[in-house]
């Protein structure tokens, strides 16, 4: 039985079981975004202090301390929570740099995620002057800071054109077998895992490639009959099954469109 990680995915999957991976923003561009937010916040605080009458706070130490705590709470938590919740993961700096915070499954974040990120940011951004956030972000491929790890989020580049991965191509030697084979309903998670493996097989170590390929090949053939010709390479079999599945889906959609055009001419 294959491990859980091979057959399951938490990323966004289209109706064709094609995984869409939003590109994660790297550390330098996130630092620029953070600096923009910091400059704007400091500017706003200085403007607020300048506009408020000195007599209101200068002669009352307790009132000054309360005002300071209130401003710090707004800057460290209130402002980022409000902005990221209302804009679904964006601050002014992120808007300028074309970034957005999303969930790990690429969905929009909510209040819970914004609160966790802001509270963690109080420690890693303000108390350590960003040092802890930078250290943690440098240790993972999605440049997640501690708040992202706790909230299950990451920051993506919002101004890129998404490109779907090139679909697997059928092996000419196996097309005859695939054309007559009975291909059952393939679980989306299995299809995604197989696509990922075929796309990245050359980057795997020989042992990992054989082990993972064998597991995926066996799982895929559980939904296909009859078995492929003897001696067929497992990777060619997997690619051919996925290509044939895609071809049949396209043909079924074409037939549905043709039937709809005949029954509902106005829908053309």
JSON list of N, CA, C and O in Angstrom, two decimals, residues 27-41 91 93-94 97 99 125:
[
{"chain": "A", "resi": 27, "resn": "UNK", "atom": "N", "xyz": [11.70, 35.63, -0.66]},
{"chain": "A", "resi": 27, "resn": "UNK", "atom": "CA", "xyz": [12.01, 36.48, 0.49]},
{"chain": "A", "resi": 27, "resn": "UNK", "atom": "C", "xyz": [12.29, 37.94, 0.11]},
{"chain": "A", "resi": 27, "resn": "UNK", "atom": "O", "xyz": [11.75, 38.86, 0.75]},
{"chain": "A", "resi": 28, "resn": "UNK", "atom": "N", "xyz": [13.12, 38.23, -0.90]},
{"chain": "A", "resi": 28, "resn": "UNK", "atom": "CA", "xyz": [13.42, 39.64, -1.20]},
{"chain": "A", "resi": 28, "resn": "UNK", "atom": "C", "xyz": [12.17, 40.48, -1.50]},
{"chain": "A", "resi": 28, "resn": "UNK", "atom": "O", "xyz": [12.04, 41.60, -0.98]},
{"chain": "A", "resi": 29, "resn": "UNK", "atom": "N", "xyz": [11.27, 39.96, -2.33]},
{"chain": "A", "resi": 29, "resn": "UNK", "atom": "CA", "xyz": [10.09, 40.75, -2.68]},
{"chain": "A", "resi": 29, "resn": "UNK", "atom": "C", "xyz": [9.15, 40.89, -1.48]},
{"chain": "A", "resi": 29, "resn": "UNK", "atom": "O", "xyz": [8.48, 41.91, -1.31]},
{"chain": "A", "resi": 30, "resn": "UNK", "atom": "N", "xyz": [9.14, 39.91, -0.59]},
{"chain": "A", "resi": 30, "resn": "UNK", "atom": "CA", "xyz": [8.34, 40.02, 0.63]},
{"chain": "A", "resi": 30, "resn": "UNK", "atom": "C", "xyz": [8.94, 41.06, 1.57]},
{"chain": "A", "resi": 30, "resn": "UNK", "atom": "O", "xyz": [8.21, 41.77, 2.27]},
{"chain": "A", "resi": 31, "resn": "UNK", "atom": "N", "xyz": [10.27, 41.15, 1.59]},
{"chain": "A", "resi": 31, "resn": "UNK", "atom": "CA", "xyz": [10.91, 42.16, 2.43]},
{"chain": "A", "resi": 31, "resn": "UNK", "atom": "C", "xyz": [10.58, 43.57, 1.94]},
{"chain": "A", "resi": 31, "resn": "UNK", "atom": "O", "xyz": [10.33, 44.47, 2.73]},
{"chain": "A", "resi": 32, "resn": "UNK", "atom": "N", "xyz": [10.57, 43.75, 0.61]},
{"chain": "A", "resi": 32, "resn": "UNK", "atom": "CA", "xyz": [10.20, 45.06, 0.06]},
{"chain": "A", "resi": 32, "resn": "UNK", "atom": "C", "xyz": [8.76, 45.40, 0.42]},
{"chain": "A", "resi": 32, "resn": "UNK", "atom": "O", "xyz": [8.45, 46.53, 0.81]},
{"chain": "A", "resi": 33, "resn": "UNK", "atom": "N", "xyz": [7.88, 44.42, 0.30]},
{"chain": "A", "resi": 33, "resn": "UNK", "atom": "CA", "xyz": [6.48, 44.63, 0.67]},
{"chain": "A", "resi": 33, "resn": "UNK", "atom": "C", "xyz": [6.35, 45.02, 2.13]},
{"chain": "A", "resi": 33, "resn": "UNK", "atom": "O", "xyz": [5.60, 45.93, 2.49]},
{"chain": "A", "resi": 34, "resn": "UNK", "atom": "N", "xyz": [7.10, 44.32, 3.00]},
{"chain": "A", "resi": 34, "resn": "UNK", "atom": "CA", "xyz": [7.05, 44.64, 4.42]},
{"chain": "A", "resi": 34, "resn": "UNK", "atom": "C", "xyz": [7.60, 46.02, 4.73]},
{"chain": "A", "resi": 34, "resn": "UNK", "atom": "O", "xyz": [7.07, 46.73, 5.59]},
{"chain": "A", "resi": 35, "resn": "UNK", "atom": "N", "xyz": [8.64, 46.43, 4.01]},
{"chain": "A", "resi": 35, "resn": "UNK", "atom": "CA", "xyz": [9.21, 47.76, 4.23]},
{"chain": "A", "resi": 35, "resn": "UNK", "atom": "C", "xyz": [8.21, 48.85, 3.83]},
{"chain": "A", "resi": 35, "resn": "UNK", "atom": "O", "xyz": [8.11, 49.89, 4.49]},
{"chain": "A", "resi": 36, "resn": "UNK", "atom": "N", "xyz": [7.48, 48.62, 2.75]},
{"chain": "A", "resi": 36, "resn": "UNK", "atom": "CA", "xyz": [6.46, 49.59, 2.33]},
{"chain": "A", "resi": 36, "resn": "UNK", "atom": "C", "xyz": [5.40, 49.73, 3.41]},
{"chain": "A", "resi": 36, "resn": "UNK", "atom": "O", "xyz": [5.00, 50.84, 3.79]},
{"chain": "A", "resi": 37, "resn": "UNK", "atom": "N", "xyz": [4.94, 48.60, 3.95]},
{"chain": "A", "resi": 37, "resn": "UNK", "atom": "CA", "xyz": [3.95, 48.65, 5.03]},
{"chain": "A", "resi": 37, "resn": "UNK", "atom": "C", "xyz": [4.52, 49.37, 6.25]},
{"chain": "A", "resi": 37, "resn": "UNK", "atom": "O", "xyz": [3.83, 50.17, 6.90]},
{"chain": "A", "resi": 38, "resn": "UNK", "atom": "N", "xyz": [5.79, 49.09, 6.57]},
{"chain": "A", "resi": 38, "resn": "UNK", "atom": "CA", "xyz": [6.42, 49.71, 7.74]},
{"chain": "A", "resi": 38, "resn": "UNK", "atom": "C", "xyz": [6.52, 51.22, 7.58]},
{"chain": "A", "resi": 38, "resn": "UNK", "atom": "O", "xyz": [6.21, 51.97, 8.51]},
{"chain": "A", "resi": 39, "resn": "UNK", "atom": "N", "xyz": [6.94, 51.68, 6.41]},
{"chain": "A", "resi": 39, "resn": "UNK", "atom": "CA", "xyz": [7.06, 53.12, 6.17]},
{"chain": "A", "resi": 39, "resn": "UNK", "atom": "C", "xyz": [5.70, 53.80, 6.28]},
{"chain": "A", "resi": 39, "resn": "UNK", "atom": "O", "xyz": [5.57, 54.88, 6.90]},
{"chain": "A", "resi": 40, "resn": "UNK", "atom": "N", "xyz": [4.69, 53.19, 5.72]},
{"chain": "A", "resi": 40, "resn": "UNK", "atom": "CA", "xyz": [3.35, 53.77, 5.79]},
{"chain": "A", "resi": 40, "resn": "UNK", "atom": "C", "xyz": [2.82, 53.81, 7.21]},
{"chain": "A", "resi": 40, "resn": "UNK", "atom": "O", "xyz": [2.20, 54.80, 7.63]},
{"chain": "A", "resi": 41, "resn": "UNK", "atom": "N", "xyz": [3.08, 52.76, 7.97]},
{"chain": "A", "resi": 41, "resn": "UNK", "atom": "CA", "xyz": [2.60, 52.72, 9.35]},
{"chain": "A", "resi": 41, "resn": "UNK", "atom": "C", "xyz": [3.32, 53.77, 10.19]},
{"chain": "A", "resi": 41, "resn": "UNK", "atom": "O", "xyz": [2.69, 54.52, 10.96]},
{"chain": "A", "resi": 91, "resn": "UNK", "atom": "N", "xyz": [-2.13, 43.59, 2.00]},
{"chain": "A", "resi": 91, "resn": "UNK", "atom": "CA", "xyz": [-1.86, 44.84, 2.68]},
{"chain": "A", "resi": 91, "resn": "UNK", "atom": "C", "xyz": [-1.46, 45.85, 1.61]},
{"chain": "A", "resi": 91, "resn": "UNK", "atom": "O", "xyz": [-1.37, 45.50, 0.43]},
{"chain": "A", "resi": 93, "resn": "UNK", "atom": "N", "xyz": [1.45, 47.18, 1.12]},
{"chain": "A", "resi": 93, "resn": "UNK", "atom": "CA", "xyz": [2.71, 46.74, 0.52]},
{"chain": "A", "resi": 93, "resn": "UNK", "atom": "C", "xyz": [2.52, 45.59, -0.45]},
{"chain": "A", "resi": 93, "resn": "UNK", "atom": "O", "xyz": [3.14, 45.54, -1.51]},
{"chain": "A", "resi": 94, "resn": "UNK", "atom": "N", "xyz": [1.64, 44.66, -0.10]},
{"chain": "A", "resi": 94, "resn": "UNK", "atom": "CA", "xyz": [1.37, 43.53, -0.99]},
{"chain": "A", "resi": 94, "resn": "UNK", "atom": "C", "xyz": [0.66, 44.00, -2.26]},
{"chain": "A", "resi": 94, "resn": "UNK", "atom": "O", "xyz": [0.90, 43.47, -3.35]},
{"chain": "A", "resi": 97, "resn": "UNK", "atom": "N", "xyz": [3.33, 45.49, -4.53]},
{"chain": "A", "resi": 97, "resn": "UNK", "atom": "CA", "xyz": [4.25, 44.50, -5.08]},
{"chain": "A", "resi": 97, "resn": "UNK", "atom": "C", "xyz": [3.55, 43.35, -5.79]},
{"chain": "A", "resi": 97, "resn": "UNK", "atom": "O", "xyz": [4.21, 42.46, -6.33]},
{"chain": "A", "resi": 99, "resn": "UNK", "atom": "N", "xyz": [1.34, 41.02, -4.44]},
{"chain": "A", "resi": 99, "resn": "UNK", "atom": "CA", "xyz": [1.38, 39.81, -3.63]},
{"chain": "A", "resi": 99, "resn": "UNK", "atom": "C", "xyz": [0.04, 39.60, -2.94]},
{"chain": "A", "resi": 99, "resn": "UNK", "atom": "O", "xyz": [-0.77, 40.52, -2.84]},
{"chain": "A", "resi": 125, "resn": "UNK", "atom": "N", "xyz": [8.25, 39.59, 13.82]},
{"chain": "A", "resi": 125, "resn": "UNK", "atom": "CA", "xyz": [8.51, 40.79, 13.04]},
{"chain": "A", "resi": 125, "resn": "UNK", "atom": "C", "xyz": [8.92, 41.98, 13.90]},
{"chain": "A", "resi": 125, "resn": "UNK", "atom": "O", "xyz": [9.89, 42.68, 13.60]}
]
